[in-house]
XYZ file of C-alpha atoms in Angstrom:
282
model
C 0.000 0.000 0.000
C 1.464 3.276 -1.091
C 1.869 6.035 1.553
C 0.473 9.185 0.326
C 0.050 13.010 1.559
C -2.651 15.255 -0.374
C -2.456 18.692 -0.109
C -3.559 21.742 -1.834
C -1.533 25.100 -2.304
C -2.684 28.588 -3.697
C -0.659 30.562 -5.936
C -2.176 34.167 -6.199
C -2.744 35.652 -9.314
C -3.857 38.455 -10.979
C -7.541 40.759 -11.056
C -7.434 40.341 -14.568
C -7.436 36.245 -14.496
C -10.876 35.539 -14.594
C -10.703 31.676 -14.120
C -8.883 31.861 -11.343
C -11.889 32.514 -8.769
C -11.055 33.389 -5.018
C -11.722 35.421 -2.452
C -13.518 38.039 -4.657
C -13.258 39.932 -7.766
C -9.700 41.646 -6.720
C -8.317 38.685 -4.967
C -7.900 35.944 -7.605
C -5.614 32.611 -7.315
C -4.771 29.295 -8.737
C -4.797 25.981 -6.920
C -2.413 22.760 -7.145
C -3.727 19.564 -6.158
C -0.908 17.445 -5.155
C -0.483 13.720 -4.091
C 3.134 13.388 -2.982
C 4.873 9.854 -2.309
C 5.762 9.949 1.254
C 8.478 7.590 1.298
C 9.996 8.069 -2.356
C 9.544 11.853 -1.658
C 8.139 12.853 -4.612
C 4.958 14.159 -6.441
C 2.683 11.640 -7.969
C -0.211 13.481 -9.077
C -1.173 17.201 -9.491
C -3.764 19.251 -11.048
C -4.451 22.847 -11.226
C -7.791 24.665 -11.296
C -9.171 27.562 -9.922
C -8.335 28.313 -5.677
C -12.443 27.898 -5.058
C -12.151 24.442 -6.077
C -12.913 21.738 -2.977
C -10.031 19.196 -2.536
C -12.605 17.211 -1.279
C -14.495 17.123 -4.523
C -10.952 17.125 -6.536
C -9.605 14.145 -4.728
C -12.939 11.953 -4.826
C -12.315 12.109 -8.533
C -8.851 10.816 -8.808
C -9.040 7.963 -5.748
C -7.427 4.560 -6.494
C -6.872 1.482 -4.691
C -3.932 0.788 -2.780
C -3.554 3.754 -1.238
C -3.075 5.125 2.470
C -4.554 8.880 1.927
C -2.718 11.066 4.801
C -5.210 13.618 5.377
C -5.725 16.934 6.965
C -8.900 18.088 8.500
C -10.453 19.522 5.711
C -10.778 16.663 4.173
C -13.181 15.491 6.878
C -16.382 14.587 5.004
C -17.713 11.151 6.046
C -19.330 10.367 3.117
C -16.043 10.710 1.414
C -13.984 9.192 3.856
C -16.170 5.810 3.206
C -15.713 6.229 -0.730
C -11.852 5.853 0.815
C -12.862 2.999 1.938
C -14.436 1.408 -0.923
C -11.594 1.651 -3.115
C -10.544 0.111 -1.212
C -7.561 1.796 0.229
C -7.011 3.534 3.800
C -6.843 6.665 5.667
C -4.956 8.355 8.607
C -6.608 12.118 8.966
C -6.693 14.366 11.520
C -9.982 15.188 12.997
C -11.754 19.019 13.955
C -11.253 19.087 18.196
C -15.447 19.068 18.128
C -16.033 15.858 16.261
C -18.882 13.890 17.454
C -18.417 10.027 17.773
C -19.537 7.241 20.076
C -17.125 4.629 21.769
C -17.404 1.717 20.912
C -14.079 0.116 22.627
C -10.961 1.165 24.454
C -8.077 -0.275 23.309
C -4.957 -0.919 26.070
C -1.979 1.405 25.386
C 1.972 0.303 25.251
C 4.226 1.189 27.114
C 5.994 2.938 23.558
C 2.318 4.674 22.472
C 2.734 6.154 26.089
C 5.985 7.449 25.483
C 5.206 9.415 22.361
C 1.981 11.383 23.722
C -1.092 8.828 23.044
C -3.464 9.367 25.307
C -6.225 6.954 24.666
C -6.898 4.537 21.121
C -10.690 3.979 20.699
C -12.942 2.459 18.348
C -15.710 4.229 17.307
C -18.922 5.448 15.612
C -17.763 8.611 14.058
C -20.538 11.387 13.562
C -23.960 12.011 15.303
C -26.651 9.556 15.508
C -28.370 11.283 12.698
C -24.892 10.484 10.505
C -23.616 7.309 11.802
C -24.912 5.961 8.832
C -22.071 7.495 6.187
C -19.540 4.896 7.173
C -19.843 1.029 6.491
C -18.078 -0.253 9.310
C -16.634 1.595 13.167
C -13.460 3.979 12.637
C -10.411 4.256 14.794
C -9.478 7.348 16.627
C -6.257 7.877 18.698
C -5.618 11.357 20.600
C -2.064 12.539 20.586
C -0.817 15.000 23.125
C 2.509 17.485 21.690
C 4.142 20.766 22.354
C 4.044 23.312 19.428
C 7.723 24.132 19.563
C 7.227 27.026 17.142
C 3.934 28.225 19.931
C 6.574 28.115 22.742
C 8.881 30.535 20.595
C 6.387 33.019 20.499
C 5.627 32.981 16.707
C 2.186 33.977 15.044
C 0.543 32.216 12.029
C -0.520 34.639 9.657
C -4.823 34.046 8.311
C -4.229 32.502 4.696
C -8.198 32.735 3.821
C -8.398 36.615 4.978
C -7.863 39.420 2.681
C -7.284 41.831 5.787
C -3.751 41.308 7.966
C -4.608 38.999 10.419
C -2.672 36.618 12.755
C -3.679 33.147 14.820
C -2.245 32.388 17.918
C -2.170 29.011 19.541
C -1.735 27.422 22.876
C 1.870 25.567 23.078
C 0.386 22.641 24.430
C -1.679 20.383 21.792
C -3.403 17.904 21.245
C -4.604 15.892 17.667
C -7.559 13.538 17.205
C -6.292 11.047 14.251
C -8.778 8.993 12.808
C -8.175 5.530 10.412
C -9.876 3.166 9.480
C -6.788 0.634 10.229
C -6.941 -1.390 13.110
C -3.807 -3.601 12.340
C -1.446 -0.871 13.079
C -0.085 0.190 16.321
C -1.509 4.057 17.752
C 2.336 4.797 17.882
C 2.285 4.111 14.111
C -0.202 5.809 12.945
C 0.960 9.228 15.187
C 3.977 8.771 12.543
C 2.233 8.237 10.008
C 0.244 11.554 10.181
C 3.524 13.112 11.652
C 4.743 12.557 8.358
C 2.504 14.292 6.528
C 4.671 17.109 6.669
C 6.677 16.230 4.490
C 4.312 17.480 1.838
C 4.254 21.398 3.206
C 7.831 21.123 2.862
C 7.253 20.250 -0.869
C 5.600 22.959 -1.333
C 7.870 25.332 0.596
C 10.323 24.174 -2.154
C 7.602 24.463 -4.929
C 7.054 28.172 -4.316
C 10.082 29.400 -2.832
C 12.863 27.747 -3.822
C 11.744 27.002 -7.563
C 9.787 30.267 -7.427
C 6.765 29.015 -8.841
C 4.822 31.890 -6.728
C 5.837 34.214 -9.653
C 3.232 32.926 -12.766
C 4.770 33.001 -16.397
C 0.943 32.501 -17.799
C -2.382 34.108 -16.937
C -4.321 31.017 -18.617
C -4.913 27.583 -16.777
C -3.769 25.998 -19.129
C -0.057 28.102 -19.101
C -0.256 27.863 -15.161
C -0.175 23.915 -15.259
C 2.344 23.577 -17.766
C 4.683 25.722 -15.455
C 3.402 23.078 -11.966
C 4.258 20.337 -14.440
C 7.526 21.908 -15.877
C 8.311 22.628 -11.844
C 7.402 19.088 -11.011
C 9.520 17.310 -13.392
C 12.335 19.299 -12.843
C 11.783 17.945 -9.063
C 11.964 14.451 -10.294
C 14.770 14.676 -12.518
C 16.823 16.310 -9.208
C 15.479 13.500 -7.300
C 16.530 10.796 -9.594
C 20.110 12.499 -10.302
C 20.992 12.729 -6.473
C 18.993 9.920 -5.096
C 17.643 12.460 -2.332
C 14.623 15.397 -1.814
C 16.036 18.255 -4.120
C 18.116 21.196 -1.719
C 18.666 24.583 -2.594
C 21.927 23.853 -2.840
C 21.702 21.804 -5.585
C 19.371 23.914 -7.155
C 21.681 26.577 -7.355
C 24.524 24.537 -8.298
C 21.993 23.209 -11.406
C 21.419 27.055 -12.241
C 25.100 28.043 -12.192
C 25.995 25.272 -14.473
C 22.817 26.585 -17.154
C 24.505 29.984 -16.491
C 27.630 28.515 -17.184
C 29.347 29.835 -14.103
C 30.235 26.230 -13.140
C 31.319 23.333 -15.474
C 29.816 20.004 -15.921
C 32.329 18.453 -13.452
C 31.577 20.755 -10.638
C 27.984 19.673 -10.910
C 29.201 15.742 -11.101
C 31.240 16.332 -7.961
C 28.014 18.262 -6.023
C 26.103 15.439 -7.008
C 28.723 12.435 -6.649
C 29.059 14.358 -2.654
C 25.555 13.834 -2.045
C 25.734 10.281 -2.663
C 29.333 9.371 -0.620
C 27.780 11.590 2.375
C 24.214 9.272 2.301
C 26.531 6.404 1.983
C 28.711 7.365 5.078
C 24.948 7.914 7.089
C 24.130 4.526 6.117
């Protein structure tokens, strides 16, 4: 079964895009779509369309078998979680702190689920009464207790839905809800498993920042998702040349040598490096 994060990221665009429906008729953005391979680190599937487009909706019509979706809260529609289900393949999402469900069973805790912040593993009926009915069979939830390092520092998340220049604060103790429908895997696990999906925001850090794909070379959909899938290959081609996530080192090495500042063997050598240092780690 494939481990695999799905996201979505806006890229802003302009007034004059008319497609590219947002916020309202001066606020205007794109949206990617992305399934990224969690432990081959790489994109597997993306699709742009316009930033009021629901994931939900987007990802129902690209589900496969074989699959363990790693899921975010907004992705938290029942009747979709079942379709999951169907596939069949898996899920590991976080849930909204008010979710409704009714125990069904409490499942004993290890010693190691202990250790990494579980505080209780429970089969359940997820949703009211009046929506138990959306899932075929009882869900698994597990709470997870953590410190938000980045809380404790004193550091604000700016609003990325709000128009105006405002900030959310959070408390720098947490706590997650994780639901899945897998009952075969240890609490511990699947707190890793979501922990992972991380790994997909930092794709995206790289996406945007790093490859600069904020700046848009196209005002039509169609030019946008050439440039994702121009952006996205180059990713894979760094990946397969180095054997590791692409760096911003070795992206700027790979633009000095197009630039011709450095020569084909300084590139070799950056790259040949990468691969003696993972060695040495292993």
């Amino acid at each position: 079964m494939t481990l695999v994060a799905v996201d979505g990221t806006l890229l802003k665009a302009l007034p004059k895009m008319l497609w590219a429906l947002w916020l309202d008729e001066d606020h205007r953005a794109a949206k990617v779509h992305l399934e990224f391979d969690i432990l081959k680190g790489i994109p597997i599937q993306a699709q742009v369309t316009h930033a009021n487009k629901s994931e939900i909706a987007q990802l129902e019509s690209t589900l496969a078998p074989g699959k363990l979706y790693c899921l975010d809260a907004g992705y938290g529609e029942y009747r979709f979680l079942d379709k999951i289900i169907q596939q069949p393949s898996s899920f590991v999402m976080r849930l909204r702190d008010n979710a409704s469900y009714e125990t069904i069973e409490e499942r004993t805790l290890s010693e190691a689920d202990r250790k990494v912040g579980i505080e209780f593993d429970r089969v359940v009926w997820l949703g009211s009464k009046q929506k138990r009915n959306n899932f075929s069979k009882p869900m698994r939830i597990i709470q997870l207790h953590y410190y938000d390092v980045r809380a404790l520092l004193g550091h604000k998340r700016k609003s990325r839905v709000s128009s105006k220049k405002t900030f959310r604060t959070r408390s720098a103790e947490q706590t997650l809800l994780i639901a899945t429908d897998r009952m075969d895997l240890s609490a511990e696990l699947i707190g890793l498993i979501y922990r992972y999906r991380w790994q997909i925001e930092l794709f995206f850090r790289w996406f945007k920042c790093i490859l600069g794909c904020q700046h848009l070379l196209a005002l039509s959909q169609n030019g946008i998702t050439i440039q994702v899938y121009c952006a996205l290959i180059a990713s894979l081609l760094i990946r397969l040349w180095t054997g590791r996530k692409p760096t911003k080192r070795t992206f700027e090495m790979i633009c000095l040598y197009f630039q011709g500042w450095a020569s084909l063997e300084e590139l070799i050598g950056h790259i040949e490096g990468l691969k003696s240092q993972d060695q040495k780690q292993q």
